[in-house]
XYZ file of C-alpha atoms in Angstrom:
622
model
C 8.091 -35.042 -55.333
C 11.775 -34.295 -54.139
C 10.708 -33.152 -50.919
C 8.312 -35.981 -50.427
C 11.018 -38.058 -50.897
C 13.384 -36.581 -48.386
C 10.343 -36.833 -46.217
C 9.868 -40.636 -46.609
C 13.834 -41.009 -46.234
C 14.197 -39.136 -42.828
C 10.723 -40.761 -41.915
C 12.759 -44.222 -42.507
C 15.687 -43.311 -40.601
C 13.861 -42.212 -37.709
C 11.291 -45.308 -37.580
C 14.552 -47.638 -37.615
C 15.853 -45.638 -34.906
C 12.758 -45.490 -32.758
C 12.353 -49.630 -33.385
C 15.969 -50.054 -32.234
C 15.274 -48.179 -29.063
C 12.145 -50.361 -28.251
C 14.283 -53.513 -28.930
C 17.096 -52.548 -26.575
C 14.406 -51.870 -24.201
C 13.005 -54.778 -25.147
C 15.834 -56.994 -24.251
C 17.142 -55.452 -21.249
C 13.572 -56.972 -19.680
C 14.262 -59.967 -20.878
C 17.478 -60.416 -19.345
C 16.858 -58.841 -15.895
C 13.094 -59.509 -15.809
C 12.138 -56.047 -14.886
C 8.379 -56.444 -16.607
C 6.205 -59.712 -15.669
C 5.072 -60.559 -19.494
C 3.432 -63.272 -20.736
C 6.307 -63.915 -23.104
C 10.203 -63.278 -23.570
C 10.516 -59.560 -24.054
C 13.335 -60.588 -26.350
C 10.233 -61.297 -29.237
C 10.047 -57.691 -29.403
C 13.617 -57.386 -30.838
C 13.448 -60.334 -32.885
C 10.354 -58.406 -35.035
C 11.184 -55.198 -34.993
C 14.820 -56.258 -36.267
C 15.048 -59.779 -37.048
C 12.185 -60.004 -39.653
C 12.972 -57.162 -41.443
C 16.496 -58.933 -41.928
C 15.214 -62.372 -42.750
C 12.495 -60.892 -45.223
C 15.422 -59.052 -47.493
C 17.578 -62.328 -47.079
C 14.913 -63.972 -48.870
C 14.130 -61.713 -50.953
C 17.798 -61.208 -52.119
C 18.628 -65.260 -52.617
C 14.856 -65.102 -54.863
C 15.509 -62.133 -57.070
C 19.132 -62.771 -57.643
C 20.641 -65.383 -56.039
C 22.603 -62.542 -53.868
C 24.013 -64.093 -50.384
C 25.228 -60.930 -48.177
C 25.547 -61.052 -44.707
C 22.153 -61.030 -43.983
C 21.948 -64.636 -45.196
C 24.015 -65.712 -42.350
C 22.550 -63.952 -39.715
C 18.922 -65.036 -40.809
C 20.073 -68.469 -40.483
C 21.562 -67.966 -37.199
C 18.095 -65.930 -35.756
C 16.575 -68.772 -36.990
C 18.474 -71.533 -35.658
C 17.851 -69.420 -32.176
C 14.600 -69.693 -32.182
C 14.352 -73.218 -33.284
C 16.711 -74.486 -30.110
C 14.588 -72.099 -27.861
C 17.367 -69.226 -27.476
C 14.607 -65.707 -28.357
C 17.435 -63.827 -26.124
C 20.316 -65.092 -28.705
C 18.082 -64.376 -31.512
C 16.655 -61.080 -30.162
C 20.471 -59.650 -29.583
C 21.817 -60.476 -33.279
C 18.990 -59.103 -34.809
C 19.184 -55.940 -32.705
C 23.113 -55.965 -33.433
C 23.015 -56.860 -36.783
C 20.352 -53.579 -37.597
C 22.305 -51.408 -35.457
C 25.253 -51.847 -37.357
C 23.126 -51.435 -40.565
C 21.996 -47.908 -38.818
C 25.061 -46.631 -38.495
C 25.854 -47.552 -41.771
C 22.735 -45.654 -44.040
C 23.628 -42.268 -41.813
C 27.606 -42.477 -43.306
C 25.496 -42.445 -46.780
C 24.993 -39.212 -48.444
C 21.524 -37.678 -49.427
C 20.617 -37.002 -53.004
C 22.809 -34.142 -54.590
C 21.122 -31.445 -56.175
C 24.034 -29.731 -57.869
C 22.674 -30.963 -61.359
C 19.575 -28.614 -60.886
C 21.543 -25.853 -59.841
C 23.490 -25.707 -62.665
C 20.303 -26.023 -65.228
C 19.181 -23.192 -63.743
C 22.345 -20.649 -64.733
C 20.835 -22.036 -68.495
C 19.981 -18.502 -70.054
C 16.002 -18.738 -70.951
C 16.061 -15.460 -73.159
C 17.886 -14.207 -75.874
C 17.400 -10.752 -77.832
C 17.588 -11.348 -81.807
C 18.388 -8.216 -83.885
C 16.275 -7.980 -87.194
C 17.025 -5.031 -89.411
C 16.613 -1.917 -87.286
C 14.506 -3.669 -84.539
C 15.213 -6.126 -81.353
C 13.261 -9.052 -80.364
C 13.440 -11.010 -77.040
C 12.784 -14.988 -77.891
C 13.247 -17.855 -76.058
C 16.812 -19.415 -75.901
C 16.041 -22.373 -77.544
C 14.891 -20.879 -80.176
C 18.111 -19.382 -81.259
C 19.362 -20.610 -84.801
C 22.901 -20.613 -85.918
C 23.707 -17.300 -87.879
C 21.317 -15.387 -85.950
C 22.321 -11.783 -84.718
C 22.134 -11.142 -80.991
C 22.563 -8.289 -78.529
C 24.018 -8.854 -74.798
C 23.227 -5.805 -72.153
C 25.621 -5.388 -69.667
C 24.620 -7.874 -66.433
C 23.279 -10.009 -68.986
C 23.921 -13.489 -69.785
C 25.193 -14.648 -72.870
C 22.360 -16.787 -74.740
C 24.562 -18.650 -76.739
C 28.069 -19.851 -77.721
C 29.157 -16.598 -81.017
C 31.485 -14.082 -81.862
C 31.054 -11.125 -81.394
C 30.355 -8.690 -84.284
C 30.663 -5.164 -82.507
C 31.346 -3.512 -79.468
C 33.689 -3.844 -77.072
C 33.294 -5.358 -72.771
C 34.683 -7.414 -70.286
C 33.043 -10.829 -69.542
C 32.718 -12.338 -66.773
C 33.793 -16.101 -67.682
C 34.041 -17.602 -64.029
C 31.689 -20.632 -64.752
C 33.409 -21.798 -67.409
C 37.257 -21.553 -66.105
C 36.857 -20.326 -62.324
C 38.978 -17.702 -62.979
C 37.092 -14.875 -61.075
C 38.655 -11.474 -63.111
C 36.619 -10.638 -66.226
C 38.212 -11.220 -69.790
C 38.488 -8.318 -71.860
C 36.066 -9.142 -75.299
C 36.168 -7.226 -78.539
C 35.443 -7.728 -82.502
C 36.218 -11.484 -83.522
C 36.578 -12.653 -79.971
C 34.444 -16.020 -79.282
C 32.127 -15.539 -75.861
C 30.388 -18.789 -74.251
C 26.656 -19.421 -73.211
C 26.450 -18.783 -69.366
C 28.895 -16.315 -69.040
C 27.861 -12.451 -68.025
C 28.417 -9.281 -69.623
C 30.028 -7.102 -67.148
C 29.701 -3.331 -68.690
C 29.666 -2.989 -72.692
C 26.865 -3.785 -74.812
C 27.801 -5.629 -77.761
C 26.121 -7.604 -80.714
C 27.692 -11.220 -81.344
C 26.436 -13.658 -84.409
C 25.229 -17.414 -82.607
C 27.825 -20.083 -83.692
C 26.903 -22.837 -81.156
C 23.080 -23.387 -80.091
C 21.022 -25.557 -78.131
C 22.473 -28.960 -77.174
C 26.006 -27.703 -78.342
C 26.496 -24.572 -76.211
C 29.007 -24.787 -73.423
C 26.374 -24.611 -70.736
C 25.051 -27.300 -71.882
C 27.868 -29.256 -72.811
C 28.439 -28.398 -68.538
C 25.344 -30.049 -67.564
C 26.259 -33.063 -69.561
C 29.166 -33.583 -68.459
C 28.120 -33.177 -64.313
C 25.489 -35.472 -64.782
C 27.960 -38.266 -66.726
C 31.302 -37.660 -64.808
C 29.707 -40.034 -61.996
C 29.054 -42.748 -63.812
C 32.812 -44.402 -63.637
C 32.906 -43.980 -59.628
C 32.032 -47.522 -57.902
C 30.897 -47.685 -54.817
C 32.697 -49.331 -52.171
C 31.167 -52.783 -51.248
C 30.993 -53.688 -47.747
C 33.388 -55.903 -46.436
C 30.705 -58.044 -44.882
C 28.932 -58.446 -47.788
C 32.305 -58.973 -50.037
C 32.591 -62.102 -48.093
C 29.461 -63.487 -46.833
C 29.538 -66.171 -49.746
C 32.390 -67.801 -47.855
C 31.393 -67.039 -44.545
C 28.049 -68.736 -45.066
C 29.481 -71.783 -46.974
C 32.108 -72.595 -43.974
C 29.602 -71.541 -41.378
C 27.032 -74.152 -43.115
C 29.826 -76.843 -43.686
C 31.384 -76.455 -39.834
C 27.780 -77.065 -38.322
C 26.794 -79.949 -40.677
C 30.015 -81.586 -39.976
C 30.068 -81.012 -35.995
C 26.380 -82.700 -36.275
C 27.340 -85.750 -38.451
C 30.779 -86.282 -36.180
C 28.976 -85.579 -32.514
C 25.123 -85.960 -33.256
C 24.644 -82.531 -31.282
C 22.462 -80.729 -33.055
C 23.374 -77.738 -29.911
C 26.531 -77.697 -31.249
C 25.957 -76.784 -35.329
C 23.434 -74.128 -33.914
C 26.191 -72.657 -31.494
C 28.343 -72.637 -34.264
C 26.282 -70.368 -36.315
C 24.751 -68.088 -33.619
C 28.986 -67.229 -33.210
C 29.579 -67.020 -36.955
C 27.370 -64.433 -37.405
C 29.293 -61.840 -38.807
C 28.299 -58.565 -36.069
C 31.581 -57.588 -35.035
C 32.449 -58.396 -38.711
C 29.245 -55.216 -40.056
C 30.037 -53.216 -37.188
C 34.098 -53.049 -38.346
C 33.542 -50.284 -41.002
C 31.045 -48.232 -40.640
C 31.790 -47.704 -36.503
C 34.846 -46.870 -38.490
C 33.776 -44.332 -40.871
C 31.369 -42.492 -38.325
C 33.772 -41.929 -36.034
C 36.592 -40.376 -38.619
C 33.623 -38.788 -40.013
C 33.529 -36.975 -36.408
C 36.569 -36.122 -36.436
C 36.710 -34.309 -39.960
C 34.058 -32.791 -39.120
C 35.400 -30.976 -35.942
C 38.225 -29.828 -38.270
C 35.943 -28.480 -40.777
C 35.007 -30.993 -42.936
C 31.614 -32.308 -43.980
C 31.338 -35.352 -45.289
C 28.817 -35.965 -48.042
C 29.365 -39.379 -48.838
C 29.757 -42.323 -46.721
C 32.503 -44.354 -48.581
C 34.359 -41.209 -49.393
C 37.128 -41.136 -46.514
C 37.643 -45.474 -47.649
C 38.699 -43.972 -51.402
C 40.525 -40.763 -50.260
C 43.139 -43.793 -48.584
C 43.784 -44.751 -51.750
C 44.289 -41.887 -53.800
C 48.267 -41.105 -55.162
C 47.532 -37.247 -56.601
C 45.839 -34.128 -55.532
C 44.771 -31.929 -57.932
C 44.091 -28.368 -57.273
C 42.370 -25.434 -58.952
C 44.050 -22.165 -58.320
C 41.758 -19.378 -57.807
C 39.963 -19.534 -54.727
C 41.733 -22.390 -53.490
C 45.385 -22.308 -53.335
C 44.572 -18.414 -53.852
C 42.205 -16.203 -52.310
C 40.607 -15.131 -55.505
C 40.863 -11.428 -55.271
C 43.621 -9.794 -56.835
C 45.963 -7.082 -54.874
C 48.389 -4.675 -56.282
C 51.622 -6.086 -55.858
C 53.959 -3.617 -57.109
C 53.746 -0.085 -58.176
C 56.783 1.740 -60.442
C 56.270 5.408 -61.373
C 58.526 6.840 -64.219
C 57.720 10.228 -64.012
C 60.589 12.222 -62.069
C 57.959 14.375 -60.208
C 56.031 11.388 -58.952
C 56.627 8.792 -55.866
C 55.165 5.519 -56.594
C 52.572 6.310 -53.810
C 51.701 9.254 -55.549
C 51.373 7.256 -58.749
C 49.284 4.877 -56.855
C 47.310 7.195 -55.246
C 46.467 8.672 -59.252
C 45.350 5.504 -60.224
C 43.000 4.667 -57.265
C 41.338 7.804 -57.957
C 40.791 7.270 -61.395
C 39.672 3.908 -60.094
C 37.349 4.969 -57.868
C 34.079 4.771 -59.308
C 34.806 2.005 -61.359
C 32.809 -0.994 -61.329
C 35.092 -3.664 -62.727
C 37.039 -6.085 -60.225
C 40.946 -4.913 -60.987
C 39.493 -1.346 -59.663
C 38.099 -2.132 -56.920
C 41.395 -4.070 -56.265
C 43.032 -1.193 -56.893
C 40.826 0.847 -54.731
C 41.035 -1.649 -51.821
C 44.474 -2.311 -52.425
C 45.769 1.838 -52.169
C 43.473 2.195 -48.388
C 44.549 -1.105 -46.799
C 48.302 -0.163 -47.367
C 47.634 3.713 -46.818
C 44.702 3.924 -44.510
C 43.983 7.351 -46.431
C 40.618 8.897 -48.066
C 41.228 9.123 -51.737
C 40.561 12.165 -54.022
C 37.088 11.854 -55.749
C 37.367 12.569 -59.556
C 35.546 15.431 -60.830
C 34.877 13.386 -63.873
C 34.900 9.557 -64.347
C 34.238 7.165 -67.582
C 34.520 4.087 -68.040
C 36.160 2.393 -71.193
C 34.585 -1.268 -71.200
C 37.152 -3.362 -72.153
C 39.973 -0.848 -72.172
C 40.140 1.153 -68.539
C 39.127 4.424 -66.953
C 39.161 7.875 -67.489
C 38.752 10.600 -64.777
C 39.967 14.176 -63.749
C 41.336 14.246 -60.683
C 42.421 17.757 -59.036
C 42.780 19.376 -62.862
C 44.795 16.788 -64.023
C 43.684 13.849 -66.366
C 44.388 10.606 -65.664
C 43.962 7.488 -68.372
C 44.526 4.276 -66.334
C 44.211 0.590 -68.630
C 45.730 -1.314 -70.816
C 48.198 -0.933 -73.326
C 45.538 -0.966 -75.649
C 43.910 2.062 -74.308
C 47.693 3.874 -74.007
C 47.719 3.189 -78.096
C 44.046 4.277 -78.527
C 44.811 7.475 -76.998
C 48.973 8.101 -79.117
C 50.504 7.591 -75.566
C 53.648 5.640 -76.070
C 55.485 3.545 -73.910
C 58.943 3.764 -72.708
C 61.116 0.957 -73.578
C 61.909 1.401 -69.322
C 58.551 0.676 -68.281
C 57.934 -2.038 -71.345
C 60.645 -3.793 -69.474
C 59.420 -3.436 -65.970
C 56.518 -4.268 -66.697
C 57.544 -7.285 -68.924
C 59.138 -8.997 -65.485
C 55.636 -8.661 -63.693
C 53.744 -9.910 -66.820
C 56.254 -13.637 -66.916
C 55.372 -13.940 -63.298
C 51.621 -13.965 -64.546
C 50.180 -10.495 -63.429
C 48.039 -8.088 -64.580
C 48.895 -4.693 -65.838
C 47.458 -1.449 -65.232
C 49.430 1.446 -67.120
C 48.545 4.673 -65.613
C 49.001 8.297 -68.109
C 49.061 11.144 -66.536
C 48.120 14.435 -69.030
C 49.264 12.370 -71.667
C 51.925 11.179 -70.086
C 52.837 7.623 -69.400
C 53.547 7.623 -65.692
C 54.579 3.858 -65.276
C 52.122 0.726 -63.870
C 50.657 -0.731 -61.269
C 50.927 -5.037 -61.055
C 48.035 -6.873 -59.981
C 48.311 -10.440 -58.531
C 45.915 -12.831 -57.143
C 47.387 -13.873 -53.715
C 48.571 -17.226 -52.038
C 46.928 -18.443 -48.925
C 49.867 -18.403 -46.508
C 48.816 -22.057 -44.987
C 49.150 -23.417 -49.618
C 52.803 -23.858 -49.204
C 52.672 -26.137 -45.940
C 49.689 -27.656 -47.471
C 51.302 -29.078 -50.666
C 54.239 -30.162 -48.530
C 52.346 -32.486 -46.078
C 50.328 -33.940 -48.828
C 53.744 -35.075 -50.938
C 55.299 -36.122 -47.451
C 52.085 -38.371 -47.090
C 52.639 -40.213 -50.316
C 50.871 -38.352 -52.677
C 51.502 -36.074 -55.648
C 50.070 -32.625 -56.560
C 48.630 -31.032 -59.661
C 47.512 -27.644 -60.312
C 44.572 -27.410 -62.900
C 43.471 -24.265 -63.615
C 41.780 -22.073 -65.906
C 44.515 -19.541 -65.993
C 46.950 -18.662 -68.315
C 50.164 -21.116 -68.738
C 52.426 -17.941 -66.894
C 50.334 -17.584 -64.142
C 50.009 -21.186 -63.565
C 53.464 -21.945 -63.662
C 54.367 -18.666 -61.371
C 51.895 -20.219 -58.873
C 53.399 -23.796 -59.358
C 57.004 -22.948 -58.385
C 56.328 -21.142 -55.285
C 54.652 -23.809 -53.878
C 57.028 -27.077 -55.665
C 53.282 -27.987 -57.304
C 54.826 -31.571 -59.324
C 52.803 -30.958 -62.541
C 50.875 -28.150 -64.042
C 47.893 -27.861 -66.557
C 46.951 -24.219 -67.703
C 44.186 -22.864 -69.558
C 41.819 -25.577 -68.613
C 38.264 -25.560 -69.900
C 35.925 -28.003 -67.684
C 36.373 -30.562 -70.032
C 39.921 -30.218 -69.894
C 39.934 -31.175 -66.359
C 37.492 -33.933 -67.067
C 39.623 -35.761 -69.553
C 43.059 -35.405 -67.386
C 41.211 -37.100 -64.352
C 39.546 -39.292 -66.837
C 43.059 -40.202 -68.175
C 45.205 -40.355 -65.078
C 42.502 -42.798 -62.980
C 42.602 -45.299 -66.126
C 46.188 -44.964 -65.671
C 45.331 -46.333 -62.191
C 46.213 -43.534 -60.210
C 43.328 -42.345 -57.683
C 42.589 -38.109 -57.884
C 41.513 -36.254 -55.237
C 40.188 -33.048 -56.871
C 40.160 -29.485 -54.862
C 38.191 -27.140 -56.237
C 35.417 -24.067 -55.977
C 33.992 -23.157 -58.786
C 30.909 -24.196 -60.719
C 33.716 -24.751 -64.181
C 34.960 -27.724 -61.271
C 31.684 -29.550 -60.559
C 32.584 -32.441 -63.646
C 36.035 -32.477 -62.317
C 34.766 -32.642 -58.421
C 32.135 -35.262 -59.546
C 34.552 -37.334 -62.127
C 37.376 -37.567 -59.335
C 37.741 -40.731 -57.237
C 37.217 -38.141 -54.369
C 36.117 -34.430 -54.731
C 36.478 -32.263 -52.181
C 34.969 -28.240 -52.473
C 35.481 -25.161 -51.116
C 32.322 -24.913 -49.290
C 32.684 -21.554 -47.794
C 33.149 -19.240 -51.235
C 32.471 -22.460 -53.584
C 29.684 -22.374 -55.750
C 26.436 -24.776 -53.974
C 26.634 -26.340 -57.539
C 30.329 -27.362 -56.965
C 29.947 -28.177 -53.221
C 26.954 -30.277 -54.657
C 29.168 -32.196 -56.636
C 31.519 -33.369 -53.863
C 31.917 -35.988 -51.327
C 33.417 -33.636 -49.202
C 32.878 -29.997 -48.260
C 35.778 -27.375 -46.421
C 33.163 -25.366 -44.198
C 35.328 -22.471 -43.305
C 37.832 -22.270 -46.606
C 41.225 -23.702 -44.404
C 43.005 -25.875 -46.733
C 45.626 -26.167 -44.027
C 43.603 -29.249 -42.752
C 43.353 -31.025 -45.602
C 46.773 -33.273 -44.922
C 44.984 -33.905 -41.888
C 42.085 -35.020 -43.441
C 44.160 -37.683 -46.017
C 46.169 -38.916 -42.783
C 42.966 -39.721 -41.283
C 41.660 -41.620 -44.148
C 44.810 -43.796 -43.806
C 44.017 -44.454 -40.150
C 40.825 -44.976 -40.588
C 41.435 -47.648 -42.775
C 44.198 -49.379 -40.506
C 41.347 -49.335 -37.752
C 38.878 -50.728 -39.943
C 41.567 -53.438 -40.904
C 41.871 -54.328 -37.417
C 38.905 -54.470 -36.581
C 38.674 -57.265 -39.556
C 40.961 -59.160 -38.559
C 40.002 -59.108 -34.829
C 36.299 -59.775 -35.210
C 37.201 -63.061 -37.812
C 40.405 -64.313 -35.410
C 37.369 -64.381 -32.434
C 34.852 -65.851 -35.053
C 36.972 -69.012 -35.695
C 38.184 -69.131 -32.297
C 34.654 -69.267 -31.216
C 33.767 -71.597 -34.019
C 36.687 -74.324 -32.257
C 35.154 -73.835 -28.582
C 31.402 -74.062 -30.072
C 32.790 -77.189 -32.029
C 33.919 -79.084 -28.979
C 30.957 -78.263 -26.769
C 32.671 -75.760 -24.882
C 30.299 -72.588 -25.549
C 26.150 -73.296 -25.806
C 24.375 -70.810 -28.381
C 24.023 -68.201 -25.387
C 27.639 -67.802 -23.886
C 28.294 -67.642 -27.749
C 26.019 -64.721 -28.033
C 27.431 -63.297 -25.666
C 31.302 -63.736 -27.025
C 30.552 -62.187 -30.285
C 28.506 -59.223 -28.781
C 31.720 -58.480 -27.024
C 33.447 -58.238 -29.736
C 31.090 -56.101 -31.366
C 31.712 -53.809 -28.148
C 35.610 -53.777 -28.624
C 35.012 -52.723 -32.436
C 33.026 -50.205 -31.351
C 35.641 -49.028 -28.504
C 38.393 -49.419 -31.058
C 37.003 -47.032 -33.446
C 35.577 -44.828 -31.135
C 39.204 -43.891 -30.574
C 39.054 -42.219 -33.902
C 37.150 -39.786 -32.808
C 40.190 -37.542 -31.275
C 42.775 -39.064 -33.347
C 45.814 -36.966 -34.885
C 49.042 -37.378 -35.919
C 52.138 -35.758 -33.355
C-alpha cells in the first residue's frame, strides 16, 4: 500500500510536470504563431493549468468557505477569457501552477522512522519455569515473570535483574554508545542488548509500559505541536481578493469600462506574490544541499530563522563517539607508561567489549607496533579481562574487579585517577601479578570543528544546550571546553522531550542536533531537527527535517545564516511583488495598461522573483 502510494505521488509530480511543459509549449505558439491551429494555442495552457486551479477554488469556497490564492487567480483566468484575452489567461494559469510546482517538491515525503523503530520491539522472550526455559512471545510476558537474556540478545522487557553479571548495551535509550556495566538489583530496559553475560532478570514493566514502547509513543506524538508554515499567499488572499474585487467594481461604476475592472484583476493576481517563497526555499535548499545538507521538509529552513537555542546531544555529535585512551600513569618503578600500556592492550586484545578495542586501537595508532598475543585470555562480563601475557598475569578492569581479586589500591593512583574520573572518563586499572600497576583514562573525543561550531551559532543570535545521556561529569567536562550556555545530563528520551516541550512554550524556538535513535522524539518534538545522517540511526534521520550527509557539523552556522537570508529574500520579494501589484492596480485604474500589457507586467515580476532568489543559490556570508 506504501509503495503504491509513493507510486501515485511521483506519478502526480511528474504528470504536473509533463502538463506544464505542454503549456509552455503551448503558449510560445500562441504568441509567435509557429503552428497554424484552428484555435489559440494558449487553450492548451488554460486546461491543463487553469481548470485544475478553478476546480479546487470552487471546491475550497463549497466545502469550507476557504479563499486562498487560487480564488483570485480563478477570477482573473476567468475574467480573461470573458474579455477575449486566452493568452492572459493561458500565462497566469501556467504561472500560477508553476509556482505551485515548485512548491510540492520543497515538501517532504512520508517519514518512515515510526516503523523503524517498531521493528527494534523484541518479539521473543525466554521465561524460566522451575528447572526448564521456554521461548514465548513478548507480549505475553506478565509482571513477576522470570526471564533469561543471552548475550547479543535483546532485552524483552523493562526488570531487574536477579543473577549474573554483563554489560548492556543501552545506546537506544540514552545514545551513549559504551555499554553499562549490569549486575544483581540493577534495572535493564526493553530494547537494549546484552553484550557478553547471561543473566536472569524478574519483568517489572510489560507491554504498553516498557520503555520501547513508551519510545514509539512518544515519536509518533512529539509531532503533533509543530504547525506548519502557511503560505504567505494564502495568509492573505482574503484581503487581496476583497480589494482586488472592490478596486474593479469601483473603476466600473466611476468609468463604465468594464476593460478596466478586468485589467485590474488580471494584475492583482498574486504570481510574483506564490512565486516569492518557495523560488525562495528551493534555491537555499540548493545551497544546503551543496554543503551537505538534505532537506526533508519544505518549511524547515522558514522555522530554523526563527529559532533562539541549539540543543545538542554529545556522543556522536559534538563527539566522535568512540572513546580513546587519553592518559596512561604507571606506578610500578620497573614500568614506563608505554610499557604499562602496552600490558593492557594485550590483555585487551581479544576482548570483545568497546573500551578494549579502544584500548587496542588506541596503543597501535600512537605506537604503530604489533602487540603481544596472550597465551591465555578471559573475559569478566561486567568486570574486565584476564590474560597471560609473556608469563606474567595481567588483570585489567575496574575497581571492582581489583577488590574481587584482594588487589588494593594506592592512595597515589586513587588520586590520579580521581582527577581523570571529575573530568568524566573512564577507568581502566591495570594489575600486574597482583600488583596494581596504575590506569589507563578513556575519553570520548571532541570533533576539532565543535568549538568553532558553538561559537558561530552564539555569534548568530542563538544559544546552545547540551542534552545528553551521559553522566552530569562528563557533560559538564564537555560543556566547558566548548562555553556550551546550559547543560542537561543523564537524559532519558523523555527527558529531552519535556525540556524542548518546556522551553518552546516558553516561546523560545529549538533546533535539536542529534544521532541516535534515544533522539528521534527530541528530533521530531523540536521546532527544527536536524540528524546526523552519516553515523545517525535511519530512525533518527527519519525523524528530522534536516539530514548532515557527511557528519561536518562545521557547516551548520552556515546553514542557520542561510535560513536568515533566505527569509530576508523571501521578504523582499513580498514586498516587491505587492509595491508592483498596486502600482499596476493605479495604471490599470486610469486606463493606462489593457489586461495584456498587464499580463505581461506581473509576469515580469514573477521573473525578477525568480532572479532574486536564484541568487541564493551561491550565497555565503564573507
Amino acid at each position: 500500500m506504501k509503495r503504491l502510494e509513493e507510486f501515485l505521488d511521483w506519478g502526480g509530480t511528474k504528470k504536473d510536470i509533463a502538463f506544464l511543459i505542454i503549456s509552455g509549449i503551448a503558449l510560445l505558439v500562441s504568441i509567435f504563431d509557429f503552428v497554424p491551429l484552428p484555435f489559440d494555442a494558449a487553450w492548451v495552457a488554460i486546461v491543463l493549468c487553469g481548470v485544475p486551479i478553478v476546480l479546487e477554488a470552487i471546491l475550497g469556497l463549497i466545502t469550507a468557505f476557504d479563499i486562498k490564492a487560487d480564488v483570485l487567480v480563478s477570477i482573473a483566468l476567468i475574467a480573461s477569457l470573458v474579455i477575449g484575452e486566452d493568452f492572459a489567461a493561458g500565462e497566469i494559469a501556467f504561472i500560477m501552477q508553476l509556482g505551485a510546482l515548485l512548491e510540492d517538491l520543497t515538501v517532504a515525503r512520508a517519514r518512515a522512522g515510526i516503523e523503524k523503530l517498531v521493528h527494534l520491539t523484541p518479539r521473543a522472550a525466554r521465561v524460566v519455569v522451575g528447572l526448564e526455559e521456554k521461548e514465548i512471545p513478548a507480549e505475553q510476558v506478565k509482571i513477576g515473570d522470570l526471564l533469561r537474556v543471552l548475550p547479543g540478545e535483546t532485552v524483552p522487557v523493562d526488570g531487574v535483574i536477579r543473577s549474573g553479571q554483563t554489560s548492556i548495551d543501552q545506546s537506544v535509550m540514552t545514545g551513549e554508545s559504551l555499554p553499562v556495566d549490569k549486575t544483581v538489583g540493577d534495572e535493564v530496559s526493553s530494547g537494549t542488548v546484552n553484550q557478553f553475560g547471561s543473566f536472569d532478570m524478574i519483568a517489572t514493566k510489560v507491554g504498553e509500559d516498557s520503555s520501547i514502547q513508551r519510545m514509539i509513543r512518544l515519536v509518533q506524538s512529539a509531532d503533533a505541536g509543530k504547525a506548519k508554515i502557511v503560505g504567505i499567499a494564502d495568509r492573505w488572499a482574503t484581503w487581496i481578493v476583497a480589494t482586488a474585487l472592490t478596486a474593479a467594481l469601483l473603476t466600473w461604476i466611476i468609468t463604465g469600462q468594464i476593460i478596466r475592472s478586468v485589467t485590474i484583476l488580471v494584475v492583482f493576481c498574486p504570481c510574483a506574490l506564490v512565486l516569492a517563497t518557495p523560488t525562495a526555499i528551493m534555491a537555499a535548499v540548493g545551497n544546503a544541499t551543496k554543503h551537505g545538507f538534505l532537506v526533508r521538509e519544505g518549511d524547515a529552513l522558514e522555522r530554523l530563522a526563527a529559532v533562539s537555542k541549539f540543543a545538542f546531544d554529545k556522543t556522536g555529535t559534538l563527539t566522535f563517539g568512540t572513546p580513546k585512551v587519553v592518559k596512561v600513569q604507571s606506578s610500578m618503578p620497573n614500568f614506563s607508561n608505554k610499557q604499562l600500556f602496552a600490558y593492557a592492550a594485550g590483555a585487551e586484545l581479544r576482548s570483545e567489549h568497546p573500551l578494549g578495542k579502544a584500548v587496542v586501537n588506541s596503543y597501535r595508532a600512537e605506537f604503530g607496533e604489533e602487540i603481544d598475543s596472550p597465551e591465555q585470555f578471559e573475559m569478566l562480563p561486567g568486570r574486565g579481562v584476564r590474560a597471560v601475557i609473556n608469563g606474567k598475569e595481567i588483570v585489567a578492569g575496574n575497581k571492582e574487579l581489583l577488590g574481587q581479586c584482594r588487589i588494593p589500591l594506592s592512595k597515589e593512583v586513587k588520586n590520579m585517577a580521581k582527577r581523570c574520573l571529575n573530568d568524566g572518563d573512564t577507568v581502566i586499572y591495570p594489575a600486574i601479578d597482583g600488583q596494581p600497576a596504575g590506569f589507563l583514562a578513556l575519553a570520548d573525543t571532541l570533533r576539532p570543528e565543535a568549538s568553532a561550531v558553538i561559537k558561530e551559532i552564539k555569534q548568530s543570535g542563538a544559544s546552545t544546550v547540551l542534552l545528553t545521556g551521559d553522566h552530569l561529569k562528563a557533560a559538564q567536562h564537555i560543556a566547558d571546553q566548548l562555553s556550551v550556555d546550559e547543560v542537561h545530563a543523564n537524559c532519558l528520551p523523555e527527558d529531552k522531550l519535556v525540556y524542548i516541550d518546556c522551553t518552546q512554550n516558553k516561546k523560545e524556538p529549538v533546533c535539536m542536533i542529534g544521532d541516535g535513535i534515544n533522539d528521534a522524539p527530541a528530533l521530531k518534538k523540536a521546532y527544527v531537527g536536524l540528524a546526523m545522517g552519516g553515523i545517525g540511526s535511519d530512525i533518527a534521520v527519519g525523524a528530522a527535517d534536516i539530514a548532515l550527509v557527511h557528519d561536518d557539523i562545521k557547516e551548520i552556522p552556515h546553514l542557520f545564516r542561510l535560513s536568515k537570508r533566505m527569509m530576508l529574500t523571501i521578504k523582499c520579494n513580498l514586498a516587491f511583488s505587492m509595491a508592483l501589484n498596486f502600482v499596476a492596480i493605479i495604471l490599470a485604474m486610469t486606463g493606462i495598461l489593457n489586461p495584456v500589457v498587464g499580463a505581461l507586467v506581473h509576469n515580469a515580476g514573477s521573473i525578477f522573483v525568480i532572479i532574486h532568489s536564484a541568487l541564493l543559490l551561491k550565497w555565503r556570508k564573507k
